Short mmCIF file of C-alpha atoms in Angstrom, two decimals:
data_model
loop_
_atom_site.label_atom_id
_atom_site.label_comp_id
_atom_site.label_asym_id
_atom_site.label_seq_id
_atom_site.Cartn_x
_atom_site.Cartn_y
_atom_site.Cartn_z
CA UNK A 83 -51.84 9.53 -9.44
CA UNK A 84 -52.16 6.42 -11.72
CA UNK A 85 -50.22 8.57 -14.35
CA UNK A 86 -47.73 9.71 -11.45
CA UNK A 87 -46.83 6.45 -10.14
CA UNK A 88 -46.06 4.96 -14.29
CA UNK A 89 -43.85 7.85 -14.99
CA UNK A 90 -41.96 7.16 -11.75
CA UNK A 91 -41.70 3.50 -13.08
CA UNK A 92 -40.65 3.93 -16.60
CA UNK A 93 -37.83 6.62 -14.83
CA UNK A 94 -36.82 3.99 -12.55
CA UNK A 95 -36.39 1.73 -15.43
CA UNK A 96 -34.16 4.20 -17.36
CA UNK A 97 -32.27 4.21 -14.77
CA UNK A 98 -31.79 0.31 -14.01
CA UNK A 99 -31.30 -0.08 -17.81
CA UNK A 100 -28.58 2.73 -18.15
CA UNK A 101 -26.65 1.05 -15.39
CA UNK A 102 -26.67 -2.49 -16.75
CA UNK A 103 -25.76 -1.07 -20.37
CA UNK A 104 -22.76 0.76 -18.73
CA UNK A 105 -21.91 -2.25 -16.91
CA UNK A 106 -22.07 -4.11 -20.34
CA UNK A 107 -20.22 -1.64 -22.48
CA UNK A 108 -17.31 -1.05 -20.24
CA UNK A 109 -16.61 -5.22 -19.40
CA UNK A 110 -17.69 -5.05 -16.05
CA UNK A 111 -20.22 -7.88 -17.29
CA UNK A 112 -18.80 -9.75 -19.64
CA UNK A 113 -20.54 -11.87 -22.71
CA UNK A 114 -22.10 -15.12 -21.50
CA UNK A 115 -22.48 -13.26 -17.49
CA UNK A 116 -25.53 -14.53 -15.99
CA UNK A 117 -28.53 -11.59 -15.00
CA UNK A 118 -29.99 -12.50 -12.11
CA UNK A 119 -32.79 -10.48 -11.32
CA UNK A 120 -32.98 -10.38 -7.54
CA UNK A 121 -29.08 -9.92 -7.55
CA UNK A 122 -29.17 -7.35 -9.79
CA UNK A 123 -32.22 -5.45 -7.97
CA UNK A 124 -30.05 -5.78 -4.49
CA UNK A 125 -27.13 -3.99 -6.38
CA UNK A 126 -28.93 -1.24 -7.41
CA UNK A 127 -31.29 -1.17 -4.85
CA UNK A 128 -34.87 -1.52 -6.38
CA UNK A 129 -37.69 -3.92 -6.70
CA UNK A 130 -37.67 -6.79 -8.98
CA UNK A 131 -40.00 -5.10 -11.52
CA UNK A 132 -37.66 -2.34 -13.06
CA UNK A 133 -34.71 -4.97 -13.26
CA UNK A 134 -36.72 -7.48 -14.89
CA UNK A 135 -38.13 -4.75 -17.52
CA UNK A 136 -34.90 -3.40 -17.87
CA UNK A 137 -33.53 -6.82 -18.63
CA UNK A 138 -36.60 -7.14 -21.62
CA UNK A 139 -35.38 -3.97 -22.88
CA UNK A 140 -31.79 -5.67 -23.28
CA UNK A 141 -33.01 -8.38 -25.21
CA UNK A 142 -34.84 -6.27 -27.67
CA UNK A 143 -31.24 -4.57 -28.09
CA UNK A 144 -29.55 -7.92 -28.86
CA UNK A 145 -27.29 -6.97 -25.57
CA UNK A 146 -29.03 -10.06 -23.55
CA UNK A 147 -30.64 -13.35 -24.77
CA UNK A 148 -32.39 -16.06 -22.99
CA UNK A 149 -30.73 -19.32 -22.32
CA UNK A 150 -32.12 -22.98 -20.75
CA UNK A 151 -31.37 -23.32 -17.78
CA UNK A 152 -29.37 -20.16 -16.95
CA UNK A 153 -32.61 -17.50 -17.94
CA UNK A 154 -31.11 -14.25 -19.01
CA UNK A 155 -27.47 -13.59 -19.99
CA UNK A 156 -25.22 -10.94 -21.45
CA UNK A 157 -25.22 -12.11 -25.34
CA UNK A 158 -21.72 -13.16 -26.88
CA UNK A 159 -21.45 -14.09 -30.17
CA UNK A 160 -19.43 -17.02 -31.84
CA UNK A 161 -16.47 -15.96 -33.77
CA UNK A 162 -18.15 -16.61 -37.39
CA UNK A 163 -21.02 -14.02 -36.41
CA UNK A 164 -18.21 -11.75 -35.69
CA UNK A 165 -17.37 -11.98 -39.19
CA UNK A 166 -20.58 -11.30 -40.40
CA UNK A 167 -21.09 -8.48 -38.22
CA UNK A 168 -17.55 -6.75 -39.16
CA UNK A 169 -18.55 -7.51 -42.90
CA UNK A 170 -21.93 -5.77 -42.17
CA UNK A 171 -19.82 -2.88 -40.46
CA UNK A 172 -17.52 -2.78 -43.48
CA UNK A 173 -20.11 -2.09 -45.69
CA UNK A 174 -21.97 0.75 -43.54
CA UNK A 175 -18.59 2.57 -42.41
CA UNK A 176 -16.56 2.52 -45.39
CA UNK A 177 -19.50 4.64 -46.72
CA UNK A 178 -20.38 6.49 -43.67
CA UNK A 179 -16.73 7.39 -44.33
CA UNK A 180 -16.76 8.59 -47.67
CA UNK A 181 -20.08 10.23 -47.32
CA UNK A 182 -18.60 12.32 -43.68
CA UNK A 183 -15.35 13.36 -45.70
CA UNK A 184 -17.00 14.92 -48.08
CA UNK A 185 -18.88 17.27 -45.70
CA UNK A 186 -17.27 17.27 -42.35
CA UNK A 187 -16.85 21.13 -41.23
CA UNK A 188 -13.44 22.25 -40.11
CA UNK A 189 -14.48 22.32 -36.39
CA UNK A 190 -15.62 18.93 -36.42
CA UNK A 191 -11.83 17.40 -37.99
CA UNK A 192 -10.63 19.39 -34.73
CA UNK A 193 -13.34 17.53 -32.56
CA UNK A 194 -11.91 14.18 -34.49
CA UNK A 195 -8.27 15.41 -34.18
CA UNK A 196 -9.16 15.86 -29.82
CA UNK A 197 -10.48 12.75 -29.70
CA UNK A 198 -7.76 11.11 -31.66
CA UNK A 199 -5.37 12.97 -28.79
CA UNK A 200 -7.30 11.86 -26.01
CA UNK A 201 -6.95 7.95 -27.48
CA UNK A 202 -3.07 8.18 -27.78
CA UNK A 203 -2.93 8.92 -24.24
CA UNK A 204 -5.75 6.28 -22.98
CA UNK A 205 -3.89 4.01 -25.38
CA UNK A 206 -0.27 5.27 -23.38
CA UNK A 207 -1.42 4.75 -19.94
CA UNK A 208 -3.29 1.09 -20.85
CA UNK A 209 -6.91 2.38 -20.61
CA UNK A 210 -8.95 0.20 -22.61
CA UNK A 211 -12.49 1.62 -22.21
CA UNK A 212 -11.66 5.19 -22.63
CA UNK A 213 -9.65 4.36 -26.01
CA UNK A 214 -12.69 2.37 -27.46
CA UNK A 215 -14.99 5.67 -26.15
CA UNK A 216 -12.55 7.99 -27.77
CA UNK A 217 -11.85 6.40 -30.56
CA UNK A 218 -15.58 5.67 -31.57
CA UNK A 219 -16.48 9.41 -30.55
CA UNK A 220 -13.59 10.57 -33.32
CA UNK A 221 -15.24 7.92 -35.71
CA UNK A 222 -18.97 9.20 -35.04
CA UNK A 223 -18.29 12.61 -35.50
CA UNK A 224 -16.80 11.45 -38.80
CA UNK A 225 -19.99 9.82 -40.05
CA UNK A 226 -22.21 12.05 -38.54
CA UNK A 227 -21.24 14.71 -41.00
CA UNK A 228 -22.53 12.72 -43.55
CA UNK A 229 -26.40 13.49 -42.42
CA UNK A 230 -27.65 10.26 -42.56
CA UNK A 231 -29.11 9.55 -38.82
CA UNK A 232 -29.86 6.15 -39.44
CA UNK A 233 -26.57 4.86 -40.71
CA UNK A 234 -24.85 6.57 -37.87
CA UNK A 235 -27.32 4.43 -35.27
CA UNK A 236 -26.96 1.12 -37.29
CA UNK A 237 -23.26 1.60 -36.98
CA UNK A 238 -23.57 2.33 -33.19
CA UNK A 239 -25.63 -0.73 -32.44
CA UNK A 240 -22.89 -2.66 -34.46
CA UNK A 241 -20.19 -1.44 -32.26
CA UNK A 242 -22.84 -2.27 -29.13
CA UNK A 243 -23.29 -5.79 -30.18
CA UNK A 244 -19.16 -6.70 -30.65
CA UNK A 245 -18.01 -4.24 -27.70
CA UNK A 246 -16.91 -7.35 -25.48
CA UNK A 247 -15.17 -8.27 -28.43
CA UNK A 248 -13.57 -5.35 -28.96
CA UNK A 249 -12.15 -5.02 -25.28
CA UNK A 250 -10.56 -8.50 -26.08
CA UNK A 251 -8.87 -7.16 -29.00
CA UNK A 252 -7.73 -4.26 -27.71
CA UNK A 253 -6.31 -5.40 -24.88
CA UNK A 254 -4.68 -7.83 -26.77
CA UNK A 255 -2.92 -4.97 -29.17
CA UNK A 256 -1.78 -3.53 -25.79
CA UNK A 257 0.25 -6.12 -24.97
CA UNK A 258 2.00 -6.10 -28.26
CA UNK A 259 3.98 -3.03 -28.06
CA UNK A 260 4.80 -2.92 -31.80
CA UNK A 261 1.24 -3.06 -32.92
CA UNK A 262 0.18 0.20 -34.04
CA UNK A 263 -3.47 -1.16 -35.14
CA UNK A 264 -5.20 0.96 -32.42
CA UNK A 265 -4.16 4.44 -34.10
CA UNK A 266 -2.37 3.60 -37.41
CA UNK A 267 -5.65 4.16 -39.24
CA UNK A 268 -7.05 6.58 -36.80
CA UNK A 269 -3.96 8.80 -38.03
CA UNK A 270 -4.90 8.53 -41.81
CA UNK A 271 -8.55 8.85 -41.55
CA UNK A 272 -8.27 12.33 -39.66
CA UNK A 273 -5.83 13.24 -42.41
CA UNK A 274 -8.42 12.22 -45.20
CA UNK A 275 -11.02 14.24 -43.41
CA UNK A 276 -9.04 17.50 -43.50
CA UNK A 277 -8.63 17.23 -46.96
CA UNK A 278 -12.11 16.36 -47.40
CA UNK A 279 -10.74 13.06 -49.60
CA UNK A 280 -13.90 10.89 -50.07
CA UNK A 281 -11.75 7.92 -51.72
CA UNK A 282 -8.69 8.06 -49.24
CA UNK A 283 -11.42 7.76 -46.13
CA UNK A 284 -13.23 4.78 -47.78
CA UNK A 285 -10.36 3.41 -48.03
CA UNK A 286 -9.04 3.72 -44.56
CA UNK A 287 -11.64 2.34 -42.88
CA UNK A 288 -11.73 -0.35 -45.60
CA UNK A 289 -8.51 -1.39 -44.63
CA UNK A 290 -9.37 -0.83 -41.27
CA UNK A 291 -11.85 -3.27 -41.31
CA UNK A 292 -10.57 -5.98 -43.19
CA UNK A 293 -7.57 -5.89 -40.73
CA UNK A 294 -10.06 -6.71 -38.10
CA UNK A 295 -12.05 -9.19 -40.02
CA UNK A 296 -8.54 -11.12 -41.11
CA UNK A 297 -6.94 -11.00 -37.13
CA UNK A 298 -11.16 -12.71 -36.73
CA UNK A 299 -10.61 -15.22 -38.78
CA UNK A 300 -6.91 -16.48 -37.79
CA UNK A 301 -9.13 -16.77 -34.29
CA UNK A 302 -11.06 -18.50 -35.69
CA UNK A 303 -8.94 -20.95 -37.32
CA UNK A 304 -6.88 -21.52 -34.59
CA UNK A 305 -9.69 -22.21 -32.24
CA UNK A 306 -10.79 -24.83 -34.85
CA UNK A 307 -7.37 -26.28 -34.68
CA UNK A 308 -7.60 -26.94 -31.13
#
């Protein structure tokens, strides 16, 4: 029974953790959102105990940090760590990239090619969280033809820790009609794939990512302006 009753708790857990990751991923709870425990355990309808593990669990993801005064909240980070962590991402995709070319399968450029599909129309009818999905799934299947597990999970908590980040910046190309960031390189990549061009893909997502790190930085110096 002692057994029973600790699987039941761990599930219950799971569960309470999925939910506030979803709620984090998708903008629901923003960066710098407060986690109240007895709020949170109201909402989804359990004790305090689950919610308060699942919250521990969060931290140990580098989703939620502690701060005085406030206790738990979603973690943001400044504008200079999201430099470091798109020059960290630079280096780990660019050769994710160039490694996946070189043996993605036929069936997975079509999986990339569907997704890629799927994002033009998310990106069409203004739906930010289903372009990011999309267009990370294309990207993932990508790298994980390269058969390297771990680099494919260090690049996925990467894209965990700036997601808020990325909603911003999305939403934000959006509203620009004539910016054609969100699938410009998208477009190429795929193409790279198919031909299985190892340089050509590094060099997408190179430019990719220095795109991203440069429209950072002129952020950054504008909020230091002000």
């Amino acid at each position: 029974m002692v057994i029973s009753k600790r699987v039941e708790s761990t599930l219950l857990t799971d569960q309470v953790y999925s939910m506030i990751h979803e709620a984090i991923l998708n903008g629901d709870l923003p960066a710098g959102s407060r986690l109240r425990i007895r709020d949170l355990a109201a909402q989804v309808g359990t004790s305090v105990m689950p919610v308060r593990e699942a919250i521990r669990r969060l931290e140990e993801a580098g989703l939620a940090e502690r701060e005085p005064h406030k206790g738990a909240v979603v973690k943001g980070l400044t504008l200079e760590e999201l430099i470091h962590v798109y020059d960290v991402r630079r280096l780990l995709e660019v050769e994710a990239a160039r490694l996946g070319s070189r043996k993605v399968t036929s069936e997975d450029v079509d999986k990339m090619q569907d997704e890629y599909t799927r994002m033009r129309t998310a990106i069409a009818e203004g739906r930010v969280i289903a372009l990011l999905d999309h267009d990370e799934e294309m990207l993932a299947t990508l790298y994980n033809a390269s058969g390297n597990p771990v680099l494919v999970q260090l690049i996925r908590a990467l894209w965990q820790q700036c997601r808020a980040y990325k909603i911003v910046g999305a939403k934000g190309s959006l509203n620009d009609g004539g910016d054609d960031t969100l699938w410009r390189y998208q477009q190429d990549l795929i193409a790279a794939a198919r031909n299985h061009d190892a340089v050509a893909a590094a060099s997408v997502n190179d430019a990719s990512l220095l795109d991203a790190t440069g429209r950072i930085k002129a952020l950054l110096a504008a909020q230091n302006e002000g």
